[in-house]
mmCIF file of C-alpha atoms in Angstrom:
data_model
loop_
_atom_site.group_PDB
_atom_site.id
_atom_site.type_symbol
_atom_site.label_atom_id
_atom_site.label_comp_id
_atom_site.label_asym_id
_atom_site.label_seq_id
_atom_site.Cartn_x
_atom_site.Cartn_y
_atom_site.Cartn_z
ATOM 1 C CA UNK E 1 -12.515 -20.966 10.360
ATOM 2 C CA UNK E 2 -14.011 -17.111 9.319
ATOM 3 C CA UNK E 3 -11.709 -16.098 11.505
ATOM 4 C CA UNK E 4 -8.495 -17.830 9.716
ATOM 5 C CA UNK E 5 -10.508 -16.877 6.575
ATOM 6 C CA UNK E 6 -10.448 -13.277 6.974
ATOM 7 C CA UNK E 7 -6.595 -12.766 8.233
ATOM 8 C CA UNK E 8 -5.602 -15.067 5.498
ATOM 9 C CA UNK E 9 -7.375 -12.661 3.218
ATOM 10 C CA UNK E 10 -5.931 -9.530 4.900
ATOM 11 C CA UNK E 11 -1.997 -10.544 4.703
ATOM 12 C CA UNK E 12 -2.822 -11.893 1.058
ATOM 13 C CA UNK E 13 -0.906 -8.807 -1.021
ATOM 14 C CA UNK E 14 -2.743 -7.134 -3.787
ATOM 15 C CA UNK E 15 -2.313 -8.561 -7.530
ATOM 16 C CA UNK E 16 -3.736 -6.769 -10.229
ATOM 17 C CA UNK E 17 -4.135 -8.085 -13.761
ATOM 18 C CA UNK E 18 -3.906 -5.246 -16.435
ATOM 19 C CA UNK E 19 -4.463 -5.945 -19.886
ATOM 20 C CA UNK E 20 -2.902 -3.192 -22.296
ATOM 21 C CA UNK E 21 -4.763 -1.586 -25.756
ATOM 22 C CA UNK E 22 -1.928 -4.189 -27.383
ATOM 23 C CA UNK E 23 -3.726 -7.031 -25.980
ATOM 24 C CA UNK E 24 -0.383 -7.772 -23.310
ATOM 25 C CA UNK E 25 -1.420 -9.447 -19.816
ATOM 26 C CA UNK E 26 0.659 -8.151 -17.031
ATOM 27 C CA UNK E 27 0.130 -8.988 -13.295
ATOM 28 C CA UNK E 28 0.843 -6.183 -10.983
ATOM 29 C CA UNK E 29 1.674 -6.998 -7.089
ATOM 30 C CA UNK E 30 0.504 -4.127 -4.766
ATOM 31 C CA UNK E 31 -0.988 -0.626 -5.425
ATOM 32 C CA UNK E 32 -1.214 0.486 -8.827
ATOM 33 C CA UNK E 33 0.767 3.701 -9.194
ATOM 34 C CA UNK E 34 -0.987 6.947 -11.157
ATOM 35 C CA UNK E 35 0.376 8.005 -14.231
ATOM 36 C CA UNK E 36 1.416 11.888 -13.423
ATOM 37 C CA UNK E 37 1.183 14.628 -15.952
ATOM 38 C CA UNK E 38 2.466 17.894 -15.095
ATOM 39 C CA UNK E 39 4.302 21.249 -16.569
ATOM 40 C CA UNK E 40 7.876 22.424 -16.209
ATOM 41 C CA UNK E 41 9.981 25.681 -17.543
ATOM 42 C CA UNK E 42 13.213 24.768 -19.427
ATOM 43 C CA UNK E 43 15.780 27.443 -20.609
ATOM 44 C CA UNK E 44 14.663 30.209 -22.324
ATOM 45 C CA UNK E 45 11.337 29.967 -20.242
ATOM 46 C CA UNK E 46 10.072 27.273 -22.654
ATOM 47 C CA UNK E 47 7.364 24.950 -21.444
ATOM 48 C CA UNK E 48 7.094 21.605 -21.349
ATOM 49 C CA UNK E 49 5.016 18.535 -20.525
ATOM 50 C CA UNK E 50 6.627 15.355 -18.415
ATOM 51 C CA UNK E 51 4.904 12.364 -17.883
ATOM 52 C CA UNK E 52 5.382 9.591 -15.722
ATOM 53 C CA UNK E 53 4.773 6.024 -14.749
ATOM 54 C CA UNK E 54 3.164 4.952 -18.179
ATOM 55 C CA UNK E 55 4.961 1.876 -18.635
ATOM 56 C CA UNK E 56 3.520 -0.102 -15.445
ATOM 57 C CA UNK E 57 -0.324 0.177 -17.845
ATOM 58 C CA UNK E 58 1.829 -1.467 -20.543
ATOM 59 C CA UNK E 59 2.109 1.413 -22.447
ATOM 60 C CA UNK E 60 5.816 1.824 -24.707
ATOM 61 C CA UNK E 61 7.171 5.242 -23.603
ATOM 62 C CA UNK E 62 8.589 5.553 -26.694
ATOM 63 C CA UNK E 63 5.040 4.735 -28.598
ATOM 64 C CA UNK E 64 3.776 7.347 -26.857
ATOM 65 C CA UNK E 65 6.390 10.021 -27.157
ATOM 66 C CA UNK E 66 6.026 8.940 -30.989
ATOM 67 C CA UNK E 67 2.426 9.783 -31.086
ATOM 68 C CA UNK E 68 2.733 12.721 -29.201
ATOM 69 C CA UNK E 69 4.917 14.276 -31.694
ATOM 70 C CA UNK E 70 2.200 13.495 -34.514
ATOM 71 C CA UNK E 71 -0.408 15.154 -32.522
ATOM 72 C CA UNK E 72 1.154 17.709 -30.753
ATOM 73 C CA UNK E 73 3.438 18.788 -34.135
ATOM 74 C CA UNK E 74 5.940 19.237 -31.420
ATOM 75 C CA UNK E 75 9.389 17.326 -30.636
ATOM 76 C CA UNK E 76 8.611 14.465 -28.216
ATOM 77 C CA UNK E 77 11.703 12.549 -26.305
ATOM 78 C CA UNK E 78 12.104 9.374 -23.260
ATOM 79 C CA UNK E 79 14.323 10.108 -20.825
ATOM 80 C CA UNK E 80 15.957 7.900 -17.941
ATOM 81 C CA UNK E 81 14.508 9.648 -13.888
ATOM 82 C CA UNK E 82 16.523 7.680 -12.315
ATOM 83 C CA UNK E 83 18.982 4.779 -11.526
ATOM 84 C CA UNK E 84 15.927 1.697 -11.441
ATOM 85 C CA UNK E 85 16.383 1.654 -15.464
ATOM 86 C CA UNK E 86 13.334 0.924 -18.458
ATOM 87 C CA UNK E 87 10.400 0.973 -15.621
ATOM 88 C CA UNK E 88 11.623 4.117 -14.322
ATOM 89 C CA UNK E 89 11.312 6.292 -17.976
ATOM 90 C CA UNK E 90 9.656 9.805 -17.932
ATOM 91 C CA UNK E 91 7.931 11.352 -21.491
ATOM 92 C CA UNK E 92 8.765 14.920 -22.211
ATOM 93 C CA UNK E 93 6.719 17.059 -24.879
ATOM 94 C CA UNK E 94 7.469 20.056 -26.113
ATOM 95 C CA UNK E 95 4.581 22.404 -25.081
ATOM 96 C CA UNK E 96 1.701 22.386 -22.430
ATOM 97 C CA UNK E 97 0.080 19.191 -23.868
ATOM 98 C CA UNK E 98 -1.357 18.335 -20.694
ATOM 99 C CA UNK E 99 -4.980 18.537 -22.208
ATOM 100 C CA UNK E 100 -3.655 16.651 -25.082
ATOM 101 C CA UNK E 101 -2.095 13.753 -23.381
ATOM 102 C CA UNK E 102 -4.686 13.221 -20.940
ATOM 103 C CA UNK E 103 -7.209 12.685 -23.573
ATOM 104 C CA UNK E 104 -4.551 10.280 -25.598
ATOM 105 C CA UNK E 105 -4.351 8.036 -22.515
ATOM 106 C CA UNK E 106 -7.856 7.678 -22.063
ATOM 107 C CA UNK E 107 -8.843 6.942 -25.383
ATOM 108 C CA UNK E 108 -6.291 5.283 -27.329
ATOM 109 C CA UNK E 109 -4.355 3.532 -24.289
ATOM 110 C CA UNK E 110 -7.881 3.159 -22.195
ATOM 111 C CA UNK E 111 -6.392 4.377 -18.874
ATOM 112 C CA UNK E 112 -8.884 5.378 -16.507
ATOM 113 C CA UNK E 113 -9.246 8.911 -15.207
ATOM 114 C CA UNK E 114 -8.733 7.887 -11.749
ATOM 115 C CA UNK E 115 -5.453 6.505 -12.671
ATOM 116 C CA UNK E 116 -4.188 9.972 -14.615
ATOM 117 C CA UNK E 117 -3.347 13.096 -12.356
ATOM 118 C CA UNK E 118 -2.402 16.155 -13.325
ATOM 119 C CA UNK E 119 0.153 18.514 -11.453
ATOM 120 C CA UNK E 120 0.492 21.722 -12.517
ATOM 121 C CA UNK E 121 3.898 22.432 -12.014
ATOM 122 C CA UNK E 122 5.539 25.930 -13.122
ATOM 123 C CA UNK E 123 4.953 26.950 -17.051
ATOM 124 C CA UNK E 124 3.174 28.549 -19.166
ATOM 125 C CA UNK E 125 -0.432 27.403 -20.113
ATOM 126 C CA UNK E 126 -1.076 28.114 -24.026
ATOM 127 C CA UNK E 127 -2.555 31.191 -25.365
ATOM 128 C CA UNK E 128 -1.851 34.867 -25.536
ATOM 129 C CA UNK E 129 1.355 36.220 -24.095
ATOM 130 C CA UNK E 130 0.146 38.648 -21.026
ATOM 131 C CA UNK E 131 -2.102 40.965 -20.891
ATOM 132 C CA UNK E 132 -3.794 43.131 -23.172
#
């Protein structure tokens, strides 16, 4: 009976229950994936700051692009990646707010820090303007 026990367990998949700062229940089937932060150049070598995979924590893209322009006095937009539709929506923020955002998703959204990596991508990082 262990035996049964344990392989049951094993080909059981994953669920994971995640309850969002809105007070929403979601169940999740399988691995969790990380929400990804990183930096890009845009024309006219401007930086900016995309972030990804928000939406499967329960958090609105569009909430957060909104507070992201409040904090960041910066323009803030959602944009489509791909062809999968709403649960495939990436943030992008005027700026390197990669500092900023982290901190917004840990404590307003209470996303853990495991869950939140950061790729620095190409772009500037704020501050002076070379070399003095």
């Amino acid at each position: 009976i262990r035996v049964c026990v344990c392989v049951c367990l094993r080909l059981m998949p994953t669920r994971l229950q995640i309850v969002s700062a809105s007070g929403i229940t979601m169940v999740h089937k399988g691995n969790l994936q990380q929400v990804v932060i990183s930096t890009a150049l845009r024309t006219g070598n401007k930086t900016v700051t995309l972030v990804d995979n928000v939406e499967v924590y329960g958090v609105e893209a569009k909430d957060l692009a909104e507070r992201m322009q409040h904090v960041m006095a910066s323009s803030a937009s959602v944009q489509n990646k791909g062809t999968k539709g709403k649960a495939d929506r990436q943030v992008l923020i005027q700026g390197h707010a990669v500092a900023a955002v982290s901190s917004m998703l840990q404590d307003h959204y209470r996303i853990p820090q495991q869950a939140i990596v950061v790729q620095q991508g190409k772009g500037k990082k704020p501050g002076g303007k070379g070399k003095k």
